[in-house]
mmCIF file of C-alpha atoms in Angstrom:
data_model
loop_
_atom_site.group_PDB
_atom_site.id
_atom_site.type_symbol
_atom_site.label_atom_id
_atom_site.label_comp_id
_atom_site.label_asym_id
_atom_site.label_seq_id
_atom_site.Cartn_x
_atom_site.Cartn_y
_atom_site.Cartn_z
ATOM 1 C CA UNK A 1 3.624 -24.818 -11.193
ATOM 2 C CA UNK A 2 4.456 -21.141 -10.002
ATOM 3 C CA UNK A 3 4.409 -20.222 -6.655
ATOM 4 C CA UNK A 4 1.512 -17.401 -7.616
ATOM 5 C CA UNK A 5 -0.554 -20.474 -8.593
ATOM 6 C CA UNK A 6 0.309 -22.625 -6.375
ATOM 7 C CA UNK A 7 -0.923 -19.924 -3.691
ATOM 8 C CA UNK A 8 -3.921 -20.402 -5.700
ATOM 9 C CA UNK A 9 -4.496 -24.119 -5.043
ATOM 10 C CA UNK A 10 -4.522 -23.561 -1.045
ATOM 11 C CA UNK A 11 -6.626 -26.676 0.947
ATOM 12 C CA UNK A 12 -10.391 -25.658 1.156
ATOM 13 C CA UNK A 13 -9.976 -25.268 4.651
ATOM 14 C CA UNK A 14 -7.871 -22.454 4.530
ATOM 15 C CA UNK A 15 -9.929 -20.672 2.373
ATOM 16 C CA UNK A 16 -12.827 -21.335 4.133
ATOM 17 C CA UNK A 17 -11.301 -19.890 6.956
ATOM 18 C CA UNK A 18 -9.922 -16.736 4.986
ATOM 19 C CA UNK A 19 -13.662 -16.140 4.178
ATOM 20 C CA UNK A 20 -14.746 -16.108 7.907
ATOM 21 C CA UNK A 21 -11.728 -14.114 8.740
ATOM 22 C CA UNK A 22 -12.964 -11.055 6.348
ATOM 23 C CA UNK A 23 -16.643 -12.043 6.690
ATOM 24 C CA UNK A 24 -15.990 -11.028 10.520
ATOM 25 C CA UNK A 25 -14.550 -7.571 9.637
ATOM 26 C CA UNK A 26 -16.919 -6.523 6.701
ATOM 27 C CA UNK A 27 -18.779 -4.483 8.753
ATOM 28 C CA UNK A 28 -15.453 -2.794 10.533
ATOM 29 C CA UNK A 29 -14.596 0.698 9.688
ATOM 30 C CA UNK A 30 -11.101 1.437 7.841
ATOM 31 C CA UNK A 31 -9.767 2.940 10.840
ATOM 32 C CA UNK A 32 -7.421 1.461 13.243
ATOM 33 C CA UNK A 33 -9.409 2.544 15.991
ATOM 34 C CA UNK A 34 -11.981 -0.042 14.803
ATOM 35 C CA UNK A 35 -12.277 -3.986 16.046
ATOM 36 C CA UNK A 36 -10.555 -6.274 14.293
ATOM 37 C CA UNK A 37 -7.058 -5.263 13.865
ATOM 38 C CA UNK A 38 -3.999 -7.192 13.031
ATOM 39 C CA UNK A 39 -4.652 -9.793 16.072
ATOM 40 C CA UNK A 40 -2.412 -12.845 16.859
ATOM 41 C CA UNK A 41 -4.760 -15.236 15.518
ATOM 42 C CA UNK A 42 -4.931 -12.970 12.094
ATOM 43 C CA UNK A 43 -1.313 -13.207 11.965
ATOM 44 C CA UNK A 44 -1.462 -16.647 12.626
ATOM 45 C CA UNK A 45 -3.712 -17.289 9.873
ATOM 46 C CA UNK A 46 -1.499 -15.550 7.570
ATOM 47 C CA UNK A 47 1.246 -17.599 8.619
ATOM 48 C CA UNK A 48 -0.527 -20.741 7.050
ATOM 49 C CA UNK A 49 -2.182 -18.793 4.128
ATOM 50 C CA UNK A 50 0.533 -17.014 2.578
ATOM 51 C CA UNK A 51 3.638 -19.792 3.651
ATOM 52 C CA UNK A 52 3.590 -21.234 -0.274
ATOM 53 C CA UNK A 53 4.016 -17.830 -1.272
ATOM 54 C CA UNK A 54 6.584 -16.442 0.708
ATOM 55 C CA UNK A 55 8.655 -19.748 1.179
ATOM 56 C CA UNK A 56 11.638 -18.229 -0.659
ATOM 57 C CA UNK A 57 12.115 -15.477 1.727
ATOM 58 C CA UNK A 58 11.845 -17.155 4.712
ATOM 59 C CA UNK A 59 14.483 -17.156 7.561
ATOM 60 C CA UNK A 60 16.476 -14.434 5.713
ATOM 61 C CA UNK A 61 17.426 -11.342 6.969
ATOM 62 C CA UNK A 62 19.055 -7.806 5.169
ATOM 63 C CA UNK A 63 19.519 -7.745 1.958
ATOM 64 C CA UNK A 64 19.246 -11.367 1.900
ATOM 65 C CA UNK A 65 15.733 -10.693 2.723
ATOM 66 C CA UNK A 66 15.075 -8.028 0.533
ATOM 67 C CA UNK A 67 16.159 -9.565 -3.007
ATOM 68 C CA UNK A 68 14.255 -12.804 -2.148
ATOM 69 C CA UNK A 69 10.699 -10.543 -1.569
ATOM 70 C CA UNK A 70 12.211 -8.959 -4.665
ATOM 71 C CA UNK A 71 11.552 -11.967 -7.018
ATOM 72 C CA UNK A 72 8.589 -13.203 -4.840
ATOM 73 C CA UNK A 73 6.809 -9.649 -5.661
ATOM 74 C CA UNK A 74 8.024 -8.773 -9.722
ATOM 75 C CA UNK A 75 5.875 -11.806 -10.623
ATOM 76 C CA UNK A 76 2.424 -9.686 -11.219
ATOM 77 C CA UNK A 77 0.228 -7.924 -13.806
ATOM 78 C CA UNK A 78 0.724 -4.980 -14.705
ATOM 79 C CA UNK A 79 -2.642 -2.500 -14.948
ATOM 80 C CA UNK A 80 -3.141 0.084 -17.203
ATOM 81 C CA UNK A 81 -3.045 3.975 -15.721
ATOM 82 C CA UNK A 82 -7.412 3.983 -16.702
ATOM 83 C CA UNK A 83 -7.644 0.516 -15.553
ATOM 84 C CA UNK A 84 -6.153 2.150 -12.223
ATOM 85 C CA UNK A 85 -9.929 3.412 -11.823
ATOM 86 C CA UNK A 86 -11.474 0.542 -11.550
ATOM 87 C CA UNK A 87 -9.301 -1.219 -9.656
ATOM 88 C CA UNK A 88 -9.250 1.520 -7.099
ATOM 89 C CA UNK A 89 -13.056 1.436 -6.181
ATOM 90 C CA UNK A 90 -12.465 -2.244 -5.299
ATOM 91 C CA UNK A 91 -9.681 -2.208 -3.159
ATOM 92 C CA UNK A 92 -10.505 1.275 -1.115
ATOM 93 C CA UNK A 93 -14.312 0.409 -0.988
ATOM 94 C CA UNK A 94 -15.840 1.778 2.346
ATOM 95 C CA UNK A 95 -17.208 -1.546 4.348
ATOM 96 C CA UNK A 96 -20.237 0.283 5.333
ATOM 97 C CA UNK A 97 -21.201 1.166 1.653
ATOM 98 C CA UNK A 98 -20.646 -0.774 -1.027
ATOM 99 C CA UNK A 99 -21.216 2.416 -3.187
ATOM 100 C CA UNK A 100 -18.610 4.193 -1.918
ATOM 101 C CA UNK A 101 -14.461 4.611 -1.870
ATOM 102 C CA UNK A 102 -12.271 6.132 1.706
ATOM 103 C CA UNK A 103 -10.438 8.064 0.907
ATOM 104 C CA UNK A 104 -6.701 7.562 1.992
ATOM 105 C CA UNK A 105 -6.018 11.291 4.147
ATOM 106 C CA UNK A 106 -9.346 12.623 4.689
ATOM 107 C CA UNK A 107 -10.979 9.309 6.031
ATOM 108 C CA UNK A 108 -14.511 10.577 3.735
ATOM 109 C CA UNK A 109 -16.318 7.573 1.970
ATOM 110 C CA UNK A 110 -17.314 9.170 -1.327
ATOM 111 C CA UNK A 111 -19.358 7.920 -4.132
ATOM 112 C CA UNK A 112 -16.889 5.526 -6.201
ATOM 113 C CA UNK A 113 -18.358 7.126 -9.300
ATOM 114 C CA UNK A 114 -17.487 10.674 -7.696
ATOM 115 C CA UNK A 115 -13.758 10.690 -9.347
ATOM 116 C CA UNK A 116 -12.589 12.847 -11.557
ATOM 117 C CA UNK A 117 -10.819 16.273 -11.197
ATOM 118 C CA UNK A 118 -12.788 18.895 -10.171
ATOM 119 C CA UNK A 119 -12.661 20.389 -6.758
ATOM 120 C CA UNK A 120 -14.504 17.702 -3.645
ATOM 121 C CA UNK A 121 -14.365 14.802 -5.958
ATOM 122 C CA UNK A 122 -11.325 12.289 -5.499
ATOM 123 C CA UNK A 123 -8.825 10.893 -8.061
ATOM 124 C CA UNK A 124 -5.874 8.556 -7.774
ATOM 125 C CA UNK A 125 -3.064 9.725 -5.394
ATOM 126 C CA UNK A 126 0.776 8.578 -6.136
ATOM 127 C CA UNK A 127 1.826 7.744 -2.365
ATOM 128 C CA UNK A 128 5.621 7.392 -4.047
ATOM 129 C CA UNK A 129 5.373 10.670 -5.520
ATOM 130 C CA UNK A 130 5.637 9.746 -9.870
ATOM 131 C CA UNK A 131 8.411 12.256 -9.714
ATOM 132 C CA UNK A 132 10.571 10.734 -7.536
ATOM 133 C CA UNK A 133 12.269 8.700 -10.111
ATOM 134 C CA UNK A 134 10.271 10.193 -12.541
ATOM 135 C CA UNK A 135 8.122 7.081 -13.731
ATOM 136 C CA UNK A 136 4.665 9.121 -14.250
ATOM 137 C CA UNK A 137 2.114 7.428 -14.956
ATOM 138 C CA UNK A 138 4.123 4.954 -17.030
ATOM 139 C CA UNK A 139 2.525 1.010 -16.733
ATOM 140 C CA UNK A 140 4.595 -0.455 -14.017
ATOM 141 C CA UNK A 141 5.023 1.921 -11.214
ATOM 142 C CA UNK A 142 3.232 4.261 -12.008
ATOM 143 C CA UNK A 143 -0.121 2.643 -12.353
ATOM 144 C CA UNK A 144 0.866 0.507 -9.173
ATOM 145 C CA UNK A 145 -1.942 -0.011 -7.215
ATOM 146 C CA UNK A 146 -0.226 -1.134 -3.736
ATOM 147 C CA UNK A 147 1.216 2.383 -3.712
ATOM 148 C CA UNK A 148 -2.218 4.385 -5.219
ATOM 149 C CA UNK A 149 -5.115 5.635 -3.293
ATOM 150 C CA UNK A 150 -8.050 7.458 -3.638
ATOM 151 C CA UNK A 151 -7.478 10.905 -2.621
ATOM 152 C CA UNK A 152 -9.594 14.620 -2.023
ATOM 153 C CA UNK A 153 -8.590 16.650 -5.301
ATOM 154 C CA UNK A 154 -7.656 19.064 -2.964
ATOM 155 C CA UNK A 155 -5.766 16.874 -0.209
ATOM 156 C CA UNK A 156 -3.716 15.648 -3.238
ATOM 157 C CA UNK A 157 -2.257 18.985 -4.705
ATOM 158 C CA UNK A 158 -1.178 19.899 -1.397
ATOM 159 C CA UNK A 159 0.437 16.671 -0.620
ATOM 160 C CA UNK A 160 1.970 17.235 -4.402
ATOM 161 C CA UNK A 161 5.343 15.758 -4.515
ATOM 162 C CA UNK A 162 6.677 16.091 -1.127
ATOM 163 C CA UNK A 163 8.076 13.165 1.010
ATOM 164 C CA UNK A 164 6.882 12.137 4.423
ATOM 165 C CA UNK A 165 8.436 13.655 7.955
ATOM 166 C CA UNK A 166 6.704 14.691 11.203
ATOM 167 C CA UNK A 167 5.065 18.026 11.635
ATOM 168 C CA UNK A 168 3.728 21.321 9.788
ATOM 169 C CA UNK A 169 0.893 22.886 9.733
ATOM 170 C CA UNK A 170 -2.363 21.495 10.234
ATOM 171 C CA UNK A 171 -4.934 21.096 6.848
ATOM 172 C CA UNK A 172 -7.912 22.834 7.350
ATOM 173 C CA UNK A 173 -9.777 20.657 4.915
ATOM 174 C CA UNK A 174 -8.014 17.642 6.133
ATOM 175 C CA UNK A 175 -7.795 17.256 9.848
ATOM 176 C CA UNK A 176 -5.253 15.387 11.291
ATOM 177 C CA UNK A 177 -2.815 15.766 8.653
ATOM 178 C CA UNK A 178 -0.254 18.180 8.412
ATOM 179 C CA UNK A 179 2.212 19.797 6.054
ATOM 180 C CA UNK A 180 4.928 22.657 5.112
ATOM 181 C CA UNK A 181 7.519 23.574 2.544
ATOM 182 C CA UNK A 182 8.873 19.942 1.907
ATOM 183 C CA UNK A 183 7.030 17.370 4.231
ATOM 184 C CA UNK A 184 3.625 15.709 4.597
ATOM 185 C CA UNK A 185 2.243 13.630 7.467
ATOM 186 C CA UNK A 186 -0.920 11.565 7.202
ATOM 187 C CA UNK A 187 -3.238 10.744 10.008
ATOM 188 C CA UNK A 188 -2.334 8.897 12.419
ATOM 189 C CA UNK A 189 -4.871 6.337 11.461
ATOM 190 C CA UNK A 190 -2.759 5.696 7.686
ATOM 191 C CA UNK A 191 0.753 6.311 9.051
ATOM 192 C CA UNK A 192 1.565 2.653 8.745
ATOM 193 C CA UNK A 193 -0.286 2.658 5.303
ATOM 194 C CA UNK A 194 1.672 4.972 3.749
ATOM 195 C CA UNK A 195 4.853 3.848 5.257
ATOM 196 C CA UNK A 196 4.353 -0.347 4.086
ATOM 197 C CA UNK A 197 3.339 1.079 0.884
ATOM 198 C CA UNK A 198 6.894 3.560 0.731
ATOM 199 C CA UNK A 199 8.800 0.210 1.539
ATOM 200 C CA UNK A 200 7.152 -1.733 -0.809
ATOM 201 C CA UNK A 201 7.865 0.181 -3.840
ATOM 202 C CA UNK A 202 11.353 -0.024 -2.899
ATOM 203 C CA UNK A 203 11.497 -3.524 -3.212
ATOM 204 C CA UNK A 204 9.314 -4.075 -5.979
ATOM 205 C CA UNK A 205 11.346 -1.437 -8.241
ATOM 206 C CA UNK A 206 14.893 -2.270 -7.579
ATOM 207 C CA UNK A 207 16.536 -1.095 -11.617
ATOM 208 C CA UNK A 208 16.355 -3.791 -13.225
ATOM 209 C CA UNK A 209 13.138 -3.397 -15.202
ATOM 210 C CA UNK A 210 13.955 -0.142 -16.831
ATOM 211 C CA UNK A 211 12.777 1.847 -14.042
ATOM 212 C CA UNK A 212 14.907 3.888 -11.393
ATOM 213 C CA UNK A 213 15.957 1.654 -8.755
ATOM 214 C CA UNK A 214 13.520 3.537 -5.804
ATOM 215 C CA UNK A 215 14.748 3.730 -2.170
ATOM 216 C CA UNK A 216 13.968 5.160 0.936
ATOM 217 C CA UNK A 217 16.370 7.712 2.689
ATOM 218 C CA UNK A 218 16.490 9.467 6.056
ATOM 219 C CA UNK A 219 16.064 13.145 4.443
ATOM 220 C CA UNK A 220 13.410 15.132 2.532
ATOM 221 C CA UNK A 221 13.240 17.678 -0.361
ATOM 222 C CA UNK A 222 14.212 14.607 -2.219
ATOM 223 C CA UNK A 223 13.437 16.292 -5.631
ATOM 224 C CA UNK A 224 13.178 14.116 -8.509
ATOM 225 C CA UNK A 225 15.560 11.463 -7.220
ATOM 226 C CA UNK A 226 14.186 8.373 -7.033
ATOM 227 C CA UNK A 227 14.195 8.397 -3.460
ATOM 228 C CA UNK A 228 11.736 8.952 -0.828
ATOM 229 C CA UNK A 229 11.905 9.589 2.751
ATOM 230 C CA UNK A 230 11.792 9.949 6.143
ATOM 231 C CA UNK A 231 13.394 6.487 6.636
ATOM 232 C CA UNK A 232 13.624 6.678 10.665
ATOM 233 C CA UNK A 233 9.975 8.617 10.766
ATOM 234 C CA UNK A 234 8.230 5.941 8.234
ATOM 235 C CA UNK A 235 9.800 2.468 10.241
ATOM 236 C CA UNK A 236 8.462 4.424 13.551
ATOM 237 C CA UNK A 237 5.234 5.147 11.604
ATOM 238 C CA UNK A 238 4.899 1.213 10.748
ATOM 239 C CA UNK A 239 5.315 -0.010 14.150
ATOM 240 C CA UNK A 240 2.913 2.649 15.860
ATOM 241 C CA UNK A 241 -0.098 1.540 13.489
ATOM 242 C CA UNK A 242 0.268 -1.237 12.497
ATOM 243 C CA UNK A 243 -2.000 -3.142 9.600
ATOM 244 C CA UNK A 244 -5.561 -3.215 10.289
ATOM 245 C CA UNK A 245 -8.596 -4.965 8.884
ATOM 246 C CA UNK A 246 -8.946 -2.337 5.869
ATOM 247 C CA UNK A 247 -5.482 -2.439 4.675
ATOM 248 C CA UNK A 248 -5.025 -6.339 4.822
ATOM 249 C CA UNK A 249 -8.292 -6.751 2.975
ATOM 250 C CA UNK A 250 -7.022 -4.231 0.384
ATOM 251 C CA UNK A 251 -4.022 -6.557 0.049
ATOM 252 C CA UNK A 252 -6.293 -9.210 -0.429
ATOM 253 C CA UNK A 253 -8.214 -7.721 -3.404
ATOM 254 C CA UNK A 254 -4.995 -6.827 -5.273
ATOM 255 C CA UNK A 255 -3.591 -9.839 -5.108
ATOM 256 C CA UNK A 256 -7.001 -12.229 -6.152
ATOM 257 C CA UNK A 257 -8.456 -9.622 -8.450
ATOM 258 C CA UNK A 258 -5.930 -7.175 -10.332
ATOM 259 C CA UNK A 259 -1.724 -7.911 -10.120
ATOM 260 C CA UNK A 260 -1.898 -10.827 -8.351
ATOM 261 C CA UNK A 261 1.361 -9.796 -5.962
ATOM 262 C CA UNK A 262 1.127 -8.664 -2.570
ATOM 263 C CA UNK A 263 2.862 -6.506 -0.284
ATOM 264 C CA UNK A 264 4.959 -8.484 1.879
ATOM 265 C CA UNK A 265 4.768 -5.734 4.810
ATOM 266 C CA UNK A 266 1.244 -5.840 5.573
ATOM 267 C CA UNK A 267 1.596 -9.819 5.682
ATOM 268 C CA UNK A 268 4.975 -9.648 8.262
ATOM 269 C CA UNK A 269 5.288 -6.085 9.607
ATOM 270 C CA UNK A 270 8.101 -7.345 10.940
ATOM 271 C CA UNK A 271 10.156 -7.160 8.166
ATOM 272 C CA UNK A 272 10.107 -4.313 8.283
ATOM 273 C CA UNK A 273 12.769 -4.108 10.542
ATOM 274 C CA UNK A 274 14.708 -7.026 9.635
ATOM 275 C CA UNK A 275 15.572 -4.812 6.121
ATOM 276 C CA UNK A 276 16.067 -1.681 7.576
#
């Protein structure tokens, strides 16, 4: 038996007690300024509920660490770039509405049946800009859900193809995010989003599946190198906000309903750091 379906088989109790556990933050708004974020008796939780799965990378460190989430990870299905659609309105629905998709930089809950794009409606934003490795929207990663979000037509183009730093200029039709000639920064309340979903596209695509091998560096202007930074700014990004109710039931839907893989870093943050 795999370990994905072993993962499967958990004791009722445990998934009796992942139901209560997202039961409780239904109603919680995807913002980490709302109740329920990534408590100690969450983590603990996931300690128990994910061990089967993640028992091959345990007690490593480095690169040690990094090839063993590696494997763990590749072991998925793969979506279509249209079934990308789909898939999106179930993992970014708004808690509040069941109607509705947030969208990743604006915060807006728009109607999941809003997407397209035209001007105000939303369509599916690249966090590891296609271009950086130039994968496009190519199955694999390019119609990776882990790193794709529902984004503001608008909010998107600007964002384009640069790579993530500090500072800029504010967006008028995005508070709280800011840009110039070859950054972006997200609100503050998706910093660690973006950042967990940066590092795990690196491990996931590592060259051996005829795709670049993608990795994060401490520069921008990264071009079409299939690299992606701010290193230093994205690790300091995943420690100040870290995962929150939202993001961890996104996680959740990915992994029982579409690719059935997860990303390790919004299950142990703390890996984070022990990689880089």
């Amino acid at each position: 038996m795999s370990r994905r379906h072993s993962f499967y088989a958990r004791p009722l109790l445990a998934a009796v007690a992942a139901v209560t556990v997202l039961a409780g933050t239904a109603a919680a708004a995807p913002s980490d300024t709302s109740p329920g974020r990534y408590t100690a008796t969450a983590a603990a939780l996931d300690d128990t509920y994910y061990q089967d799965y993640y028992q091959d990378a345990l007690g490593k460190t480095g690169a040690e660490l990094k090839s063993a989430l590696h494997t763990i990870i590749s072991d998925q299905t793969k979506l279509s770039y249209s079934q990308v659609w789909d898939a999106l309105k179930a993992t970014d629905e708004d808690p509040a509405n069941s109607s509705n998709v947030v969208l990743l930089y604006t915060g807006r809950s728009q109607s999941k049946n809003d997407n397209g794009g035209d001007s105000g409606q939303w369509n599916r934003e690249h966090v590891w800009a296609k271009s950086h490795g130039d994968f496009g929207t190519a199955t694999g990663p390019g119609t990776d859900v882990h790193h794709l979000r529902p984004t503001d037509v608008q909010v998107n183009s600007t964002r384009g193809n640069k790579d993530f730093d500090n500072g800029g200029s504010e967006l008028g039709d995005a508070p709280g995010n800011f840009t110039d000639s070859d950054s972006f920064e997200p609100r503050d309340e998706v910093k660690g989003d973006v950042a967990r979903m940066i590092l795990y596209m690196s491990v996931r695509y590592e060259g051996n599946d005829s795709f670049a091998d993608l990795e994060p560096n401490d520069q921008v202007n990264n071009g079409s190198a299939p690299k992606m930074g701010k290193l230093s700014v994205l690790k300091q990004w995943s420690q100040e906000d870290p995962p929150d109710t939202f993001e961890k039931r996104r996680n959740d839907v990915i992994f029982d309903q579409f690719q059935h893989n997860r990303n390790p870093f919004i299950d142990h943050p703390e890996w984070v750091g022990a990689i880089w």
